[in-house]
Amino acid sequence: MGLRRHVYHQLFARADRSDKLTLFNRFMIVVILAAVAVTIVATEPKIFRPHRELFIALEMTFGLIFGVEYVGRIWSVAEEAGDEPAWKARLRFMVTPLALIDLIVVVAALMPFFFSDVALLRIVRLIRLAALAKFGRFSAALRELVRALAERRYELLVTMALAACLLLFGASSLYWAERHVQPDAFGSIPRALWWAIITLTTVGYGDASPITPLGKFLASIVALSGIGLVAMPTGIMASAFSDAMQRQRGAEEDKQTDT
């Protein structure tokens, strides 16, 4: 096995194939968890300020590891090029969603090398939470769930369209009913849209609420509609998750039967 083929196997082996997670992929899972943990802890000023140099050193270390992994993937992906030029296979890989996430994580982690602005570093640390999305490369169950959700995309789009209609209805009706008595909260449809979002999602902050009888009646309709609106995507996603788990169990049973 050549060096590039060996690197390709270490980086691109997937749990949903016959091969299991490689040693390097297991190492990367540990690194990703550590990087996310450091990112979360670093948002607490009382912890970050006394240990600023340590946190920056850890961020740079994670950035170098992610950078080496990213370069290794670009270099070794030419193994699957076949008859086409290697640069085409590498370019095609570089524009995939997971490769773009890798690039964002690398750039965000290496930013302390080039910038010292504290405000910018705070934003960068939050961006580095994108490292968590790299687990999609290692989790067959997550890929099955994404596939199941993609199969339900039309149902989810219908739900989103219905939600948009309900939001517009709620904001327009409360604007019509309350605009004269509460101009600050309902003086325009965009202002009333905030109340509609909070009500339909059943959050209910209470910073804006109707006070007229007509407004309360219309708000009751919107609030009751919100219960069904929340239940619809929840049911669709629960069904998709169940289908994904059943498909995964079926695949595992088929493998056991074949062996």
GROMACS .gro file of C-alpha atoms in nm:
model
  259
    1MET     CA    1   0.000   0.000   0.000
    2GLY     CA    2   0.146   0.336  -0.107
    3LEU     CA    3   0.170   0.631   0.128
    4ARG     CA    4  -0.114   0.824  -0.037
    5ARG     CA    5  -0.344   0.520  -0.034
    6HIS     CA    6  -0.263   0.460   0.332
    7VAL     CA    7  -0.338   0.824   0.420
    8TYR     CA    8  -0.660   0.805   0.218
    9HIS     CA    9  -0.770   0.494   0.408
   10GLN     CA   10  -0.692   0.655   0.744
   11LEU     CA   11  -0.880   0.975   0.663
   12PHE     CA   12  -1.177   0.859   0.459
   13ALA     CA   13  -1.268   0.522   0.613
   14ARG     CA   14  -1.635   0.531   0.715
   15ALA     CA   15  -1.835   0.338   0.968
   16ASP     CA   16  -2.115   0.276   0.718
   17ARG     CA   17  -1.884   0.066   0.501
   18SER     CA   18  -1.722  -0.266   0.571
   19ASP     CA   19  -1.425  -0.094   0.734
   20LYS     CA   20  -1.455   0.055   1.081
   21LEU     CA   21  -1.328   0.386   1.213
   22THR     CA   22  -0.954   0.408   1.172
   23LEU     CA   23  -0.714   0.497   1.451
   24PHE     CA   24  -0.667   0.847   1.310
   25ASN     CA   25  -1.041   0.909   1.288
   26ARG     CA   26  -1.081   0.803   1.650
   27PHE     CA   27  -0.802   1.043   1.742
   28MET     CA   28  -0.978   1.320   1.549
   29ILE     CA   29  -1.301   1.258   1.741
   30VAL     CA   30  -1.110   1.314   2.067
   31VAL     CA   31  -0.951   1.630   1.923
   32ILE     CA   32  -1.287   1.765   1.808
   33LEU     CA   33  -1.443   1.706   2.150
   34ALA     CA   34  -1.146   1.875   2.318
   35ALA     CA   35  -1.159   2.171   2.077
   36VAL     CA   36  -1.530   2.223   2.133
   37ALA     CA   37  -1.484   2.197   2.511
   38VAL     CA   38  -1.205   2.456   2.504
   39THR     CA   39  -1.417   2.685   2.288
   40ILE     CA   40  -1.706   2.666   2.532
   41VAL     CA   41  -1.492   2.719   2.843
   42ALA     CA   42  -1.305   3.011   2.681
   43THR     CA   43  -1.627   3.213   2.659
   44GLU     CA   44  -1.619   3.250   3.039
   45PRO     CA   45  -1.404   3.561   3.108
   46LYS     CA   46  -1.316   3.456   3.465
   47ILE     CA   47  -1.155   3.139   3.330
   48PHE     CA   48  -1.013   3.275   3.005
   49ARG     CA   49  -0.841   3.592   3.130
   50PRO     CA   50  -0.605   3.429   3.384
   51HIS     CA   51  -0.513   3.155   3.136
   52ARG     CA   52  -0.527   3.346   2.809
   53GLU     CA   53  -0.190   3.220   2.681
   54LEU     CA   54  -0.286   2.858   2.753
   55PHE     CA   55  -0.614   2.889   2.566
   56ILE     CA   56  -0.447   3.051   2.266
   57ALA     CA   57  -0.181   2.779   2.263
   58LEU     CA   58  -0.450   2.510   2.271
   59GLU     CA   59  -0.640   2.682   1.991
   60MET     CA   60  -0.326   2.698   1.780
   61THR     CA   61  -0.255   2.330   1.847
   62PHE     CA   62  -0.605   2.232   1.743
   63GLY     CA   63  -0.572   2.454   1.438
   64LEU     CA   64  -0.249   2.286   1.333
   65ILE     CA   65  -0.404   1.940   1.376
   66PHE     CA   66  -0.711   2.037   1.175
   67GLY     CA   67  -0.486   2.198   0.915
   68VAL     CA   68  -0.276   1.885   0.875
   69GLU     CA   69  -0.593   1.678   0.843
   70TYR     CA   70  -0.737   1.918   0.583
   71VAL     CA   71  -0.421   1.916   0.372
   72GLY     CA   72  -0.398   1.538   0.404
   73ARG     CA   73  -0.754   1.498   0.279
   74ILE     CA   74  -0.692   1.725  -0.019
   75TRP     CA   75  -0.373   1.538  -0.107
   76SER     CA   76  -0.502   1.184  -0.061
   77VAL     CA   77  -0.846   1.232  -0.219
   78ALA     CA   78  -0.672   1.196  -0.556
   79GLU     CA   79  -0.682   0.820  -0.488
   80GLU     CA   80  -1.046   0.819  -0.599
   81ALA     CA   81  -0.979   1.027  -0.910
   82GLY     CA   82  -0.965   0.729  -1.144
   83ASP     CA   83  -0.882   0.839  -1.498
   84GLU     CA   84  -0.947   1.209  -1.438
   85PRO     CA   85  -0.668   1.447  -1.336
   86ALA     CA   86  -0.590   1.457  -0.965
   87TRP     CA   87  -0.650   1.833  -0.944
   88LYS     CA   88  -1.012   1.788  -1.054
   89ALA     CA   89  -1.078   1.534  -0.778
   90ARG     CA   90  -0.917   1.765  -0.524
   91LEU     CA   91  -1.114   2.067  -0.643
   92ARG     CA   92  -1.439   1.871  -0.633
   93PHE     CA   93  -1.362   1.765  -0.276
   94MET     CA   94  -1.272   2.119  -0.167
   95VAL     CA   95  -1.619   2.252  -0.253
   96THR     CA   96  -1.810   1.980  -0.066
   97PRO     CA   97  -1.993   2.092   0.252
   98LEU     CA   98  -1.772   1.890   0.488
   99ALA     CA   99  -1.453   2.021   0.326
  100LEU     CA  100  -1.580   2.379   0.360
  101ILE     CA  101  -1.654   2.314   0.727
  102ASP     CA  102  -1.300   2.181   0.767
  103LEU     CA  103  -1.161   2.497   0.607
  104ILE     CA  104  -1.371   2.723   0.831
  105VAL     CA  105  -1.250   2.538   1.140
  106VAL     CA  106  -0.885   2.560   1.030
  107VAL     CA  107  -0.904   2.933   0.950
  108ALA     CA  108  -1.088   3.011   1.275
  109ALA     CA  109  -0.841   2.813   1.484
  110LEU     CA  110  -0.536   2.977   1.325
  111MET     CA  111  -0.668   3.333   1.352
  112PRO     CA  112  -0.473   3.400   1.678
  113PHE     CA  113  -0.153   3.371   1.470
  114PHE     CA  114  -0.249   3.682   1.274
  115PHE     CA  115  -0.491   3.886   1.489
  116SER     CA  116  -0.483   4.000   1.851
  117ASP     CA  117  -0.820   4.177   1.865
  118VAL     CA  118  -1.009   4.034   2.163
  119ALA     CA  119  -1.355   4.096   2.018
  120LEU     CA  120  -1.257   3.920   1.696
  121LEU     CA  121  -1.115   3.623   1.888
  122ARG     CA  122  -1.443   3.583   2.077
  123ILE     CA  123  -1.631   3.554   1.748
  124VAL     CA  124  -1.367   3.314   1.616
  125ARG     CA  125  -1.410   3.085   1.917
  126LEU     CA  126  -1.780   3.060   1.847
  127ILE     CA  127  -1.714   2.987   1.480
  128ARG     CA  128  -1.482   2.704   1.585
  129LEU     CA  129  -1.785   2.522   1.722
  130ALA     CA  130  -1.826   2.420   1.358
  131ALA     CA  131  -1.576   2.147   1.444
  132LEU     CA  132  -1.869   1.965   1.598
  133ALA     CA  133  -2.019   1.931   1.251
  134LYS     CA  134  -1.718   1.720   1.150
  135PHE     CA  135  -1.876   1.433   1.343
  136GLY     CA  136  -2.100   1.388   1.042
  137ARG     CA  137  -1.798   1.238   0.869
  138PHE     CA  138  -1.766   0.967   1.132
  139SER     CA  139  -2.127   0.888   1.226
  140ALA     CA  140  -2.323   0.649   1.005
  141ALA     CA  141  -2.633   0.708   1.218
  142LEU     CA  142  -2.615   1.081   1.157
  143ARG     CA  143  -2.580   1.027   0.784
  144GLU     CA  144  -2.887   0.803   0.788
  145LEU     CA  145  -3.080   1.071   0.977
  146VAL     CA  146  -2.978   1.338   0.725
  147ARG     CA  147  -3.085   1.106   0.446
  148ALA     CA  148  -3.423   1.046   0.613
  149LEU     CA  149  -3.477   1.420   0.661
  150ALA     CA  150  -3.390   1.478   0.296
  151GLU     CA  151  -3.659   1.227   0.203
  152ARG     CA  152  -3.907   1.432   0.409
  153ARG     CA  153  -3.797   1.765   0.260
  154TYR     CA  154  -4.130   1.825   0.084
  155GLU     CA  155  -4.330   1.773   0.404
  156LEU     CA  156  -4.090   2.005   0.588
  157LEU     CA  157  -4.119   2.267   0.312
  158VAL     CA  158  -4.499   2.253   0.337
  159THR     CA  159  -4.471   2.300   0.712
  160MET     CA  160  -4.240   2.598   0.666
  161ALA     CA  161  -4.480   2.752   0.414
  162LEU     CA  162  -4.770   2.706   0.655
  163ALA     CA  163  -4.563   2.862   0.933
  164ALA     CA  164  -4.489   3.164   0.714
  165CYS     CA  165  -4.860   3.206   0.638
  166LEU     CA  166  -4.952   3.184   1.006
  167LEU     CA  167  -4.681   3.434   1.099
  168LEU     CA  168  -4.805   3.678   0.838
  169PHE     CA  169  -5.167   3.629   0.947
  170GLY     CA  170  -5.080   3.681   1.314
  171ALA     CA  171  -4.869   3.991   1.252
  172SER     CA  172  -5.123   4.145   1.013
  173SER     CA  173  -5.424   4.077   1.235
  174LEU     CA  174  -5.260   4.220   1.548
  175TYR     CA  175  -5.138   4.520   1.351
  176TRP     CA  176  -5.497   4.581   1.239
  177ALA     CA  177  -5.642   4.533   1.590
  178GLU     CA  178  -5.376   4.695   1.811
  179ARG     CA  179  -5.187   4.951   1.604
  180HIS     CA  180  -5.369   5.252   1.751
  181VAL     CA  181  -5.355   5.148   2.117
  182GLN     CA  182  -5.002   4.998   2.114
  183PRO     CA  183  -4.804   5.165   1.835
  184ASP     CA  184  -4.469   5.069   1.986
  185ALA     CA  185  -4.542   4.695   1.977
  186PHE     CA  186  -4.793   4.670   1.692
  187GLY     CA  187  -4.749   4.995   1.499
  188SER     CA  188  -4.634   4.809   1.188
  189ILE     CA  189  -4.646   4.455   1.054
  190PRO     CA  190  -4.268   4.406   1.104
  191ARG     CA  191  -4.308   4.511   1.470
  192ALA     CA  192  -4.603   4.277   1.515
  193LEU     CA  193  -4.406   3.999   1.347
  194TRP     CA  194  -4.186   3.971   1.657
  195TRP     CA  195  -4.493   3.905   1.870
  196ALA     CA  196  -4.621   3.649   1.614
  197ILE     CA  197  -4.292   3.458   1.617
  198ILE     CA  198  -4.277   3.445   1.996
  199THR     CA  199  -4.642   3.337   2.019
  200LEU     CA  200  -4.636   3.073   1.744
  201THR     CA  201  -4.324   2.913   1.887
  202THR     CA  202  -4.497   2.904   2.230
  203VAL     CA  203  -4.206   3.095   2.390
  204GLY     CA  204  -4.416   3.385   2.517
  205TYR     CA  205  -4.168   3.642   2.652
  206GLY     CA  206  -4.454   3.873   2.749
  207ASP     CA  207  -4.284   4.193   2.629
  208ALA     CA  208  -4.572   4.247   2.382
  209SER     CA  209  -4.930   4.133   2.433
  210PRO     CA  210  -5.275   4.245   2.306
  211ILE     CA  211  -5.501   4.446   2.535
  212THR     CA  212  -5.817   4.496   2.326
  213PRO     CA  213  -6.091   4.228   2.316
  214LEU     CA  214  -6.049   4.184   1.941
  215GLY     CA  215  -5.673   4.160   1.975
  216LYS     CA  216  -5.703   3.899   2.248
  217PHE     CA  217  -5.944   3.694   2.035
  218LEU     CA  218  -5.712   3.702   1.735
  219ALA     CA  219  -5.413   3.626   1.958
  220SER     CA  220  -5.597   3.320   2.094
  221ILE     CA  221  -5.638   3.186   1.741
  222VAL     CA  222  -5.270   3.244   1.668
  223ALA     CA  223  -5.162   3.080   1.996
  224LEU     CA  224  -5.378   2.770   1.938
  225SER     CA  225  -5.243   2.746   1.584
  226GLY     CA  226  -4.892   2.754   1.725
  227ILE     CA  227  -4.951   2.429   1.913
  228GLY     CA  228  -5.021   2.246   1.589
  229LEU     CA  229  -4.740   2.428   1.411
  230VAL     CA  230  -4.482   2.303   1.661
  231ALA     CA  231  -4.624   1.949   1.654
  232MET     CA  232  -4.608   1.911   1.275
  233PRO     CA  233  -4.229   1.933   1.217
  234THR     CA  234  -4.171   1.744   1.542
  235GLY     CA  235  -4.377   1.452   1.412
  236ILE     CA  236  -4.207   1.462   1.072
  237MET     CA  237  -3.859   1.461   1.225
  238ALA     CA  238  -3.951   1.187   1.474
  239SER     CA  239  -4.075   0.970   1.188
  240ALA     CA  240  -3.758   1.040   0.990
  241PHE     CA  241  -3.543   0.948   1.289
  242SER     CA  242  -3.736   0.623   1.338
  243ASP     CA  243  -3.694   0.532   0.972
  244ALA     CA  244  -3.323   0.605   0.989
  245MET     CA  245  -3.275   0.383   1.293
  246GLN     CA  246  -3.472   0.100   1.136
  247ARG     CA  247  -3.267   0.125   0.817
  248GLN     CA  248  -2.946   0.120   1.020
  249ARG     CA  249  -3.057  -0.187   1.217
  250GLY     CA  250  -3.158  -0.359   0.894
  251ALA     CA  251  -2.816  -0.291   0.744
  252GLU     CA  252  -2.643  -0.431   1.053
  253GLU     CA  253  -2.863  -0.743   1.045
  254ASP     CA  254  -2.786  -0.798   0.678
  255LYS     CA  255  -2.413  -0.776   0.751
  256GLN     CA  256  -2.447  -1.031   1.029
  257THR     CA  257  -2.647  -1.261   0.801
  258ASP     CA  258  -2.385  -1.236   0.527
  259THR     CA  259  -2.107  -1.325   0.769
   0.00000   0.00000   0.00000
